[in-house]
mmCIF file with all atom_site columns, C-alpha atoms in Angstrom:
data_model
loop_
_atom_site.group_PDB
_atom_site.id
_atom_site.type_symbol
_atom_site.label_atom_id
_atom_site.label_alt_id
_atom_site.label_comp_id
_atom_site.label_asym_id
_atom_site.label_entity_id
_atom_site.label_seq_id
_atom_site.pdbx_PDB_ins_code
_atom_site.Cartn_x
_atom_site.Cartn_y
_atom_site.Cartn_z
_atom_site.occupancy
_atom_site.B_iso_or_equiv
_atom_site.pdbx_formal_charge
_atom_site.auth_seq_id
_atom_site.auth_comp_id
_atom_site.auth_asym_id
_atom_site.auth_atom_id
_atom_site.pdbx_PDB_model_num
ATOM 1   C CA . MET A 1 1   ? 2.078   -26.108 -11.120 1.00 45.00 ? 1   MET A CA 1
ATOM 2   C CA . PRO A 1 2   ? 5.615   -27.414 -10.759 1.00 49.00 ? 2   PRO A CA 1
ATOM 3   C CA . ALA A 1 3   ? 7.561   -27.811 -7.784  1.00 54.00 ? 3   ALA A CA 1
ATOM 4   C CA . GLY A 1 4   ? 9.931   -25.158 -6.679  1.00 69.00 ? 4   GLY A CA 1
ATOM 5   C CA . PHE A 1 5   ? 7.946   -22.143 -7.260  1.00 73.00 ? 5   PHE A CA 1
ATOM 6   C CA . PRO A 1 6   ? 5.963   -20.148 -5.180  1.00 74.00 ? 6   PRO A CA 1
ATOM 7   C CA . GLU A 1 7   ? 1.880   -20.335 -5.702  1.00 82.00 ? 7   GLU A CA 1
ATOM 8   C CA . PHE A 1 8   ? 0.568   -17.550 -7.877  1.00 83.00 ? 8   PHE A CA 1
ATOM 9   C CA . ARG A 1 9   ? -1.454  -14.936 -5.688  1.00 78.00 ? 9   ARG A CA 1
ATOM 10  C CA . LEU A 1 10  ? -4.613  -14.534 -7.463  1.00 79.00 ? 10  LEU A CA 1
ATOM 11  C CA . GLY A 1 11  ? -7.168  -11.735 -7.484  1.00 82.00 ? 11  GLY A CA 1
ATOM 12  C CA . SER A 1 12  ? -10.161 -10.321 -9.255  1.00 84.00 ? 12  SER A CA 1
ATOM 13  C CA . VAL A 1 13  ? -7.925  -7.103  -10.856 1.00 90.00 ? 13  VAL A CA 1
ATOM 14  C CA . LEU A 1 14  ? -5.744  -7.999  -13.427 1.00 94.00 ? 14  LEU A CA 1
ATOM 15  C CA . ALA A 1 15  ? -2.965  -5.500  -13.201 1.00 95.00 ? 15  ALA A CA 1
ATOM 16  C CA . ILE A 1 16  ? -3.121  -5.463  -9.316  1.00 93.00 ? 16  ILE A CA 1
ATOM 17  C CA . SER A 1 17  ? -2.778  -9.288  -9.269  1.00 92.00 ? 17  SER A CA 1
ATOM 18  C CA . PHE A 1 18  ? -0.035  -8.912  -11.949 1.00 96.00 ? 18  PHE A CA 1
ATOM 19  C CA . THR A 1 19  ? 2.063   -7.015  -9.565  1.00 94.00 ? 19  THR A CA 1
ATOM 20  C CA . GLY A 1 20  ? 1.598   -9.441  -6.905  1.00 90.00 ? 20  GLY A CA 1
ATOM 21  C CA . THR A 1 21  ? 3.772   -11.716 -9.237  1.00 93.00 ? 21  THR A CA 1
ATOM 22  C CA . LEU A 1 22  ? 6.739   -10.061 -6.876  1.00 92.00 ? 22  LEU A CA 1
ATOM 23  C CA . SER A 1 23  ? 5.665   -9.915  -3.319  1.00 86.00 ? 23  SER A CA 1
ATOM 24  C CA . GLU A 1 24  ? 7.291   -9.091  0.031   1.00 85.00 ? 24  GLU A CA 1
ATOM 25  C CA . ARG A 1 25  ? 9.077   -6.416  -1.759  1.00 87.00 ? 25  ARG A CA 1
ATOM 26  C CA . HIS A 1 26  ? 10.296  -4.986  1.408   1.00 85.00 ? 26  HIS A CA 1
ATOM 27  C CA . GLY A 1 27  ? 11.293  -7.821  3.135   1.00 83.00 ? 27  GLY A CA 1
ATOM 28  C CA . GLU A 1 28  ? 12.582  -11.040 1.294   1.00 88.00 ? 28  GLU A CA 1
ATOM 29  C CA . PRO A 1 29  ? 11.227  -10.427 -2.143  1.00 90.00 ? 29  PRO A CA 1
ATOM 30  C CA . VAL A 1 30  ? 8.788   -13.533 -3.580  1.00 90.00 ? 30  VAL A CA 1
ATOM 31  C CA . GLU A 1 31  ? 9.321   -13.921 -7.305  1.00 94.00 ? 31  GLU A CA 1
ATOM 32  C CA . ARG A 1 32  ? 6.290   -15.589 -8.876  1.00 93.00 ? 32  ARG A CA 1
ATOM 33  C CA . ILE A 1 33  ? 7.533   -15.080 -13.001 1.00 96.00 ? 33  ILE A CA 1
ATOM 34  C CA . PRO A 1 34  ? 11.256  -16.024 -12.761 1.00 96.00 ? 34  PRO A CA 1
ATOM 35  C CA . THR A 1 35  ? 11.015  -18.192 -16.014 1.00 96.00 ? 35  THR A CA 1
ATOM 36  C CA . PRO A 1 36  ? 9.201   -17.302 -19.194 1.00 97.00 ? 36  PRO A CA 1
ATOM 37  C CA . GLN A 1 37  ? 7.130   -20.274 -18.586 1.00 96.00 ? 37  GLN A CA 1
ATOM 38  C CA . ARG A 1 38  ? 5.809   -18.932 -15.637 1.00 96.00 ? 38  ARG A CA 1
ATOM 39  C CA . LEU A 1 39  ? 4.622   -16.101 -17.311 1.00 97.00 ? 39  LEU A CA 1
ATOM 40  C CA . VAL A 1 40  ? 3.049   -17.763 -19.621 1.00 96.00 ? 40  VAL A CA 1
ATOM 41  C CA . ASP A 1 41  ? 1.253   -20.081 -16.810 1.00 95.00 ? 41  ASP A CA 1
ATOM 42  C CA . TRP A 1 42  ? 0.523   -16.975 -15.075 1.00 96.00 ? 42  TRP A CA 1
ATOM 43  C CA . LEU A 1 43  ? -1.354  -15.563 -18.227 1.00 96.00 ? 43  LEU A CA 1
ATOM 44  C CA . ALA A 1 44  ? -3.418  -18.699 -18.652 1.00 93.00 ? 44  ALA A CA 1
ATOM 45  C CA . VAL A 1 45  ? -4.302  -18.289 -15.466 1.00 93.00 ? 45  VAL A CA 1
ATOM 46  C CA . TYR A 1 46  ? -6.046  -14.773 -16.363 1.00 93.00 ? 46  TYR A CA 1
ATOM 47  C CA . GLY A 1 47  ? -7.576  -15.955 -19.667 1.00 91.00 ? 47  GLY A CA 1
ATOM 48  C CA . LEU A 1 48  ? -4.304  -14.419 -21.940 1.00 93.00 ? 48  LEU A CA 1
ATOM 49  C CA . ALA A 1 49  ? -3.299  -17.488 -23.298 1.00 90.00 ? 49  ALA A CA 1
ATOM 50  C CA . VAL A 1 50  ? -0.064  -17.311 -25.021 1.00 94.00 ? 50  VAL A CA 1
ATOM 51  C CA . ASP A 1 51  ? 1.990   -20.566 -26.663 1.00 93.00 ? 51  ASP A CA 1
ATOM 52  C CA . SER A 1 52  ? 5.495   -19.220 -25.459 1.00 94.00 ? 52  SER A CA 1
ATOM 53  C CA . CYS A 1 53  ? 7.295   -16.358 -23.942 1.00 96.00 ? 53  CYS A CA 1
ATOM 54  C CA . THR A 1 54  ? 10.952  -15.286 -24.800 1.00 96.00 ? 54  THR A CA 1
ATOM 55  C CA . PRO A 1 55  ? 13.382  -13.746 -22.089 1.00 97.00 ? 55  PRO A CA 1
ATOM 56  C CA . ALA A 1 56  ? 13.187  -10.532 -23.451 1.00 96.00 ? 56  ALA A CA 1
ATOM 57  C CA . GLN A 1 57  ? 9.528   -10.739 -23.312 1.00 97.00 ? 57  GLN A CA 1
ATOM 58  C CA . LEU A 1 58  ? 9.589   -11.621 -19.646 1.00 98.00 ? 58  LEU A CA 1
ATOM 59  C CA . GLU A 1 59  ? 11.834  -8.929  -19.181 1.00 98.00 ? 59  GLU A CA 1
ATOM 60  C CA . LEU A 1 60  ? 9.353   -6.325  -20.717 1.00 97.00 ? 60  LEU A CA 1
ATOM 61  C CA . ALA A 1 61  ? 6.269   -7.899  -18.488 1.00 98.00 ? 61  ALA A CA 1
ATOM 62  C CA . LYS A 1 62  ? 8.764   -7.026  -15.364 1.00 98.00 ? 62  LYS A CA 1
ATOM 63  C CA . GLU A 1 63  ? 9.107   -3.635  -16.700 1.00 98.00 ? 63  GLU A CA 1
ATOM 64  C CA . LEU A 1 64  ? 5.689   -3.361  -16.989 1.00 98.00 ? 64  LEU A CA 1
ATOM 65  C CA . ARG A 1 65  ? 4.949   -4.809  -13.368 1.00 97.00 ? 65  ARG A CA 1
ATOM 66  C CA . GLU A 1 66  ? 7.382   -2.610  -11.446 1.00 97.00 ? 66  GLU A CA 1
ATOM 67  C CA . ALA A 1 67  ? 5.968   0.929   -13.843 1.00 98.00 ? 67  ALA A CA 1
ATOM 68  C CA . ILE A 1 68  ? 2.278   -0.376  -12.780 1.00 97.00 ? 68  ILE A CA 1
ATOM 69  C CA . HIS A 1 69  ? 3.617   -1.173  -9.162  1.00 96.00 ? 69  HIS A CA 1
ATOM 70  C CA . ALA A 1 70  ? 5.127   2.586   -8.976  1.00 97.00 ? 70  ALA A CA 1
ATOM 71  C CA . ALA A 1 71  ? 2.361   4.172   -10.392 1.00 97.00 ? 71  ALA A CA 1
ATOM 72  C CA . ALA A 1 72  ? -0.373  2.317   -8.437  1.00 96.00 ? 72  ALA A CA 1
ATOM 73  C CA . THR A 1 73  ? 1.515   3.453   -5.118  1.00 95.00 ? 73  THR A CA 1
ATOM 74  C CA . ALA A 1 74  ? 1.883   6.960   -6.320  1.00 96.00 ? 74  ALA A CA 1
ATOM 75  C CA . ALA A 1 75  ? -2.041  6.972   -6.763  1.00 95.00 ? 75  ALA A CA 1
ATOM 76  C CA . ALA A 1 76  ? -2.658  5.501   -3.237  1.00 94.00 ? 76  ALA A CA 1
ATOM 77  C CA . ILE A 1 77  ? -0.484  7.954   -1.574  1.00 94.00 ? 77  ILE A CA 1
ATOM 78  C CA . HIS A 1 78  ? -1.693  11.090  -3.715  1.00 95.00 ? 78  HIS A CA 1
ATOM 79  C CA . GLU A 1 79  ? 1.365   11.521  -5.206  1.00 96.00 ? 79  GLU A CA 1
ATOM 80  C CA . ALA A 1 80  ? 2.402   12.444  -8.644  1.00 97.00 ? 80  ALA A CA 1
ATOM 81  C CA . LEU A 1 81  ? 2.699   9.495   -10.739 1.00 97.00 ? 81  LEU A CA 1
ATOM 82  C CA . PRO A 1 82  ? 6.632   8.812   -11.924 1.00 98.00 ? 82  PRO A CA 1
ATOM 83  C CA . ALA A 1 83  ? 6.527   9.819   -15.300 1.00 98.00 ? 83  ALA A CA 1
ATOM 84  C CA . ALA A 1 84  ? 8.981   6.725   -16.512 1.00 98.00 ? 84  ALA A CA 1
ATOM 85  C CA . ALA A 1 85  ? 6.130   4.399   -14.980 1.00 98.00 ? 85  ALA A CA 1
ATOM 86  C CA . VAL A 1 86  ? 3.441   6.413   -17.024 1.00 98.00 ? 86  VAL A CA 1
ATOM 87  C CA . ALA A 1 87  ? 5.478   5.856   -20.237 1.00 98.00 ? 87  ALA A CA 1
ATOM 88  C CA . VAL A 1 88  ? 6.344   2.364   -19.595 1.00 98.00 ? 88  VAL A CA 1
ATOM 89  C CA . ILE A 1 89  ? 2.516   1.544   -19.210 1.00 97.00 ? 89  ILE A CA 1
ATOM 90  C CA . ASN A 1 90  ? 1.176   3.833   -22.234 1.00 97.00 ? 90  ASN A CA 1
ATOM 91  C CA . ASP A 1 91  ? 3.617   2.186   -24.653 1.00 97.00 ? 91  ASP A CA 1
ATOM 92  C CA . CYS A 1 92  ? 3.056   -1.319  -23.226 1.00 96.00 ? 92  CYS A CA 1
ATOM 93  C CA . SER A 1 93  ? -1.175  -0.312  -23.956 1.00 95.00 ? 93  SER A CA 1
ATOM 94  C CA . VAL A 1 94  ? -0.550  0.943   -27.345 1.00 94.00 ? 94  VAL A CA 1
ATOM 95  C CA . ARG A 1 95  ? 1.763   -2.155  -28.575 1.00 91.00 ? 95  ARG A CA 1
ATOM 96  C CA . GLY A 1 96  ? -0.835  -4.027  -27.660 1.00 88.00 ? 96  GLY A CA 1
ATOM 97  C CA . ARG A 1 97  ? -3.637  -5.496  -30.205 1.00 89.00 ? 97  ARG A CA 1
ATOM 98  C CA . ALA A 1 98  ? -6.090  -7.833  -28.620 1.00 91.00 ? 98  ALA A CA 1
ATOM 99  C CA . ALA A 1 99  ? -9.444  -7.622  -28.904 1.00 90.00 ? 99  ALA A CA 1
ATOM 100 C CA . ALA A 1 100 ? -12.609 -7.709  -26.540 1.00 89.00 ? 100 ALA A CA 1
ATOM 101 C CA . VAL A 1 101 ? -14.654 -10.699 -27.312 1.00 91.00 ? 101 VAL A CA 1
ATOM 102 C CA . LEU A 1 102 ? -18.391 -11.617 -26.177 1.00 92.00 ? 102 LEU A CA 1
ATOM 103 C CA . THR A 1 103 ? -18.502 -15.510 -25.397 1.00 90.00 ? 103 THR A CA 1
ATOM 104 C CA . PRO A 1 104 ? -22.151 -17.087 -25.962 1.00 94.00 ? 104 PRO A CA 1
ATOM 105 C CA . GLU A 1 105 ? -22.176 -17.610 -22.278 1.00 94.00 ? 105 GLU A CA 1
ATOM 106 C CA . GLY A 1 106 ? -22.136 -13.709 -22.662 1.00 94.00 ? 106 GLY A CA 1
ATOM 107 C CA . GLU A 1 107 ? -18.653 -13.423 -20.602 1.00 90.00 ? 107 GLU A CA 1
ATOM 108 C CA . ARG A 1 108 ? -15.991 -11.068 -21.606 1.00 87.00 ? 108 ARG A CA 1
ATOM 109 C CA . ARG A 1 109 ? -12.608 -12.762 -23.110 1.00 88.00 ? 109 ARG A CA 1
ATOM 110 C CA . TRP A 1 110 ? -9.832  -11.367 -24.692 1.00 90.00 ? 110 TRP A CA 1
ATOM 111 C CA . ARG A 1 111 ? -8.337  -12.672 -28.258 1.00 89.00 ? 111 ARG A CA 1
ATOM 112 C CA . LEU A 1 112 ? -5.006  -12.144 -28.931 1.00 90.00 ? 112 LEU A CA 1
ATOM 113 C CA . SER A 1 113 ? -3.677  -11.499 -32.455 1.00 87.00 ? 113 SER A CA 1
ATOM 114 C CA . SER A 1 114 ? -1.158  -14.538 -32.470 1.00 80.00 ? 114 SER A CA 1
ATOM 115 C CA . PRO A 1 115 ? -0.463  -17.558 -30.123 1.00 70.00 ? 115 PRO A CA 1
ATOM 116 C CA . SER A 1 116 ? 2.540   -16.004 -28.995 1.00 73.00 ? 116 SER A CA 1
ATOM 117 C CA . ALA A 1 117 ? 1.578   -12.497 -28.448 1.00 90.00 ? 117 ALA A CA 1
ATOM 118 C CA . VAL A 1 118 ? 2.609   -11.959 -24.912 1.00 96.00 ? 118 VAL A CA 1
ATOM 119 C CA . GLU A 1 119 ? 2.732   -7.749  -25.757 1.00 95.00 ? 119 GLU A CA 1
ATOM 120 C CA . ASP A 1 120 ? -1.405  -8.077  -26.518 1.00 95.00 ? 120 ASP A CA 1
ATOM 121 C CA . ALA A 1 121 ? -1.558  -9.378  -23.040 1.00 96.00 ? 121 ALA A CA 1
ATOM 122 C CA . LEU A 1 122 ? 0.559   -7.147  -21.551 1.00 97.00 ? 122 LEU A CA 1
ATOM 123 C CA . GLY A 1 123 ? -1.560  -4.855  -23.526 1.00 96.00 ? 123 GLY A CA 1
ATOM 124 C CA . VAL A 1 124 ? -4.888  -5.794  -21.782 1.00 96.00 ? 124 VAL A CA 1
ATOM 125 C CA . ILE A 1 125 ? -2.785  -5.564  -18.373 1.00 97.00 ? 125 ILE A CA 1
ATOM 126 C CA . ALA A 1 126 ? -1.811  -1.965  -19.085 1.00 97.00 ? 126 ALA A CA 1
ATOM 127 C CA . ASP A 1 127 ? -5.118  -1.151  -19.991 1.00 95.00 ? 127 ASP A CA 1
ATOM 128 C CA . ASP A 1 128 ? -6.330  -2.213  -17.003 1.00 95.00 ? 128 ASP A CA 1
ATOM 129 C CA . ALA A 1 129 ? -3.994  -0.318  -14.947 1.00 96.00 ? 129 ALA A CA 1
ATOM 130 C CA . ILE A 1 130 ? -4.554  2.993   -16.767 1.00 96.00 ? 130 ILE A CA 1
ATOM 131 C CA . SER A 1 131 ? -8.544  2.166   -15.947 1.00 94.00 ? 131 SER A CA 1
ATOM 132 C CA . ILE A 1 132 ? -7.452  1.573   -12.323 1.00 94.00 ? 132 ILE A CA 1
ATOM 133 C CA . ILE A 1 133 ? -4.796  4.341   -11.784 1.00 95.00 ? 133 ILE A CA 1
ATOM 134 C CA . ALA A 1 134 ? -7.473  6.738   -13.760 1.00 94.00 ? 134 ALA A CA 1
ATOM 135 C CA . GLY A 1 135 ? -10.040 6.030   -11.130 1.00 92.00 ? 135 GLY A CA 1
ATOM 136 C CA . GLU A 1 136 ? -12.565 5.013   -13.782 1.00 92.00 ? 136 GLU A CA 1
ATOM 137 C CA . ARG A 1 137 ? -13.641 1.994   -11.535 1.00 90.00 ? 137 ARG A CA 1
ATOM 138 C CA . ASP A 1 138 ? -15.634 2.126   -8.297  1.00 90.00 ? 138 ASP A CA 1
ATOM 139 C CA . GLY A 1 139 ? -12.938 1.397   -5.464  1.00 89.00 ? 139 GLY A CA 1
ATOM 140 C CA . ARG A 1 140 ? -9.908  3.015   -4.520  1.00 89.00 ? 140 ARG A CA 1
ATOM 141 C CA . LEU A 1 141 ? -6.040  2.391   -4.765  1.00 90.00 ? 141 LEU A CA 1
ATOM 142 C CA . ALA A 1 142 ? -4.567  1.459   -1.296  1.00 87.00 ? 142 ALA A CA 1
ATOM 143 C CA . LEU A 1 143 ? -1.045  0.365   -0.078  1.00 89.00 ? 143 LEU A CA 1
ATOM 144 C CA . CYS A 1 144 ? -1.327  -2.999  2.320   1.00 87.00 ? 144 CYS A CA 1
ATOM 145 C CA . ALA A 1 145 ? -0.411  -2.517  5.990   1.00 84.00 ? 145 ALA A CA 1
ATOM 146 C CA . SER A 1 146 ? 1.993   -5.087  6.196   1.00 83.00 ? 146 SER A CA 1
ATOM 147 C CA . PRO A 1 147 ? 5.573   -3.903  6.605   1.00 83.00 ? 147 PRO A CA 1
ATOM 148 C CA . THR A 1 148 ? 7.078   -6.210  4.292   1.00 82.00 ? 148 THR A CA 1
ATOM 149 C CA . CYS A 1 149 ? 4.456   -5.975  1.829   1.00 82.00 ? 149 CYS A CA 1
ATOM 150 C CA . GLN A 1 150 ? 3.474   -2.599  1.404   1.00 82.00 ? 150 GLN A CA 1
ATOM 151 C CA . ALA A 1 151 ? 1.788   -4.072  -2.029  1.00 83.00 ? 151 ALA A CA 1
ATOM 152 C CA . ALA A 1 152 ? -1.041  -1.531  -3.868  1.00 86.00 ? 152 ALA A CA 1
ATOM 153 C CA . PHE A 1 153 ? -4.160  -3.378  -3.918  1.00 86.00 ? 153 PHE A CA 1
ATOM 154 C CA . PHE A 1 154 ? -7.549  -2.042  -5.108  1.00 87.00 ? 154 PHE A CA 1
ATOM 155 C CA . ASP A 1 155 ? -10.249 -1.635  -2.435  1.00 86.00 ? 155 ASP A CA 1
ATOM 156 C CA . THR A 1 156 ? -13.505 -2.111  -3.260  1.00 86.00 ? 156 THR A CA 1
ATOM 157 C CA . SER A 1 157 ? -14.979 -3.280  0.179   1.00 84.00 ? 157 SER A CA 1
ATOM 158 C CA . GLN A 1 158 ? -18.219 -1.104  1.611   1.00 85.00 ? 158 GLN A CA 1
ATOM 159 C CA . SER A 1 159 ? -16.452 0.932   3.786   1.00 84.00 ? 159 SER A CA 1
ATOM 160 C CA . ARG A 1 160 ? -13.157 1.364   1.358   1.00 84.00 ? 160 ARG A CA 1
ATOM 161 C CA . THR A 1 161 ? -11.108 0.823   4.812   1.00 84.00 ? 161 THR A CA 1
ATOM 162 C CA . ARG A 1 162 ? -9.362  -2.367  4.092   1.00 83.00 ? 162 ARG A CA 1
ATOM 163 C CA . LYS A 1 163 ? -5.830  -2.785  5.459   1.00 83.00 ? 163 LYS A CA 1
ATOM 164 C CA . TRP A 1 164 ? -4.324  -5.513  3.558   1.00 80.00 ? 164 TRP A CA 1
ATOM 165 C CA . CYS A 1 165 ? -3.476  -6.883  -0.015  1.00 80.00 ? 165 CYS A CA 1
ATOM 166 C CA . ASP A 1 166 ? -4.958  -10.103 0.788   1.00 76.00 ? 166 ASP A CA 1
ATOM 167 C CA . MET A 1 167 ? -6.471  -11.328 4.335   1.00 71.00 ? 167 MET A CA 1
ATOM 168 C CA . ASN A 1 168 ? -5.088  -15.127 3.851   1.00 71.00 ? 168 ASN A CA 1
ATOM 169 C CA . THR A 1 169 ? -1.702  -13.836 3.469   1.00 72.00 ? 169 THR A CA 1
ATOM 170 C CA . CYS A 1 170 ? -0.664  -10.338 4.951   1.00 77.00 ? 170 CYS A CA 1
ATOM 171 C CA . GLY A 1 171 ? -3.476  -9.970  6.911   1.00 70.00 ? 171 GLY A CA 1
ATOM 172 C CA . ASN A 1 172 ? -3.389  -13.355 8.761   1.00 72.00 ? 172 ASN A CA 1
ATOM 173 C CA . ARG A 1 173 ? 0.482   -12.955 9.282   1.00 71.00 ? 173 ARG A CA 1
ATOM 174 C CA . GLN A 1 174 ? -0.144  -9.739  11.088  1.00 71.00 ? 174 GLN A CA 1
ATOM 175 C CA . LYS A 1 175 ? -2.897  -10.677 12.954  1.00 73.00 ? 175 LYS A CA 1
ATOM 176 C CA . LYS A 1 176 ? -0.914  -13.750 14.369  1.00 73.00 ? 176 LYS A CA 1
ATOM 177 C CA . ALA A 1 177 ? 1.887   -11.689 15.273  1.00 69.00 ? 177 ALA A CA 1
ATOM 178 C CA . ARG A 1 178 ? -0.251  -9.529  17.244  1.00 72.00 ? 178 ARG A CA 1
ATOM 179 C CA . PHE A 1 179 ? -1.323  -12.319 19.005  1.00 66.00 ? 179 PHE A CA 1
ATOM 180 C CA . ASN A 1 180 ? 1.789   -13.916 19.594  1.00 74.00 ? 180 ASN A CA 1
ATOM 181 C CA . ALA A 1 181 ? 3.327   -10.467 21.042  1.00 74.00 ? 181 ALA A CA 1
ATOM 182 C CA . LYS A 1 182 ? 0.121   -10.540 23.696  1.00 75.00 ? 182 LYS A CA 1
ATOM 183 C CA . ARG A 1 183 ? 0.680   -14.286 24.707  1.00 76.00 ? 183 ARG A CA 1
ATOM 184 C CA . THR A 1 184 ? 4.518   -13.548 25.094  1.00 81.00 ? 184 THR A CA 1
ATOM 185 C CA . ALA A 1 185 ? 3.555   -10.218 26.997  1.00 77.00 ? 185 ALA A CA 1
ATOM 186 C CA . SER A 1 186 ? 1.218   -12.032 29.560  1.00 73.00 ? 186 SER A CA 1
#
């Protein structure tokens, strides 16, 4: 990855990982896809390779990301889904023309309609968000307990009581803060 850009925070849930391209939303926000090429890089990591991305496509991607974040947050706290967010997610879902294909190794992959079809890739992400927000998958939406993060995440732990979007970042940071506070108080 080029120097100067923050590393991607990768996860196993496509739509939720996509919302993680903007983190620390309630602190000092960290934008992980500030340029069209960074979106191309992120999509490639998730098997949605495109040759290029225009500034307009990057803006559409960011609009989808924020719509997913808003809808997932509302679902996690059992509030009504924001109509504008639902409209963006649905629009991206129907605009995409990607097809699921089976590899010879028995894995599911996505075939985009053309190598420059960012909209197809966004349609796959929107479809993933719909399946999560609609409750079609085994798990639950929750919000990160970090006061600076509060990202929506998909909890598939056995007890469904996870507190952090990522134990290696937010969870570790909060545990260190508690440890240091106890040590300072002693």
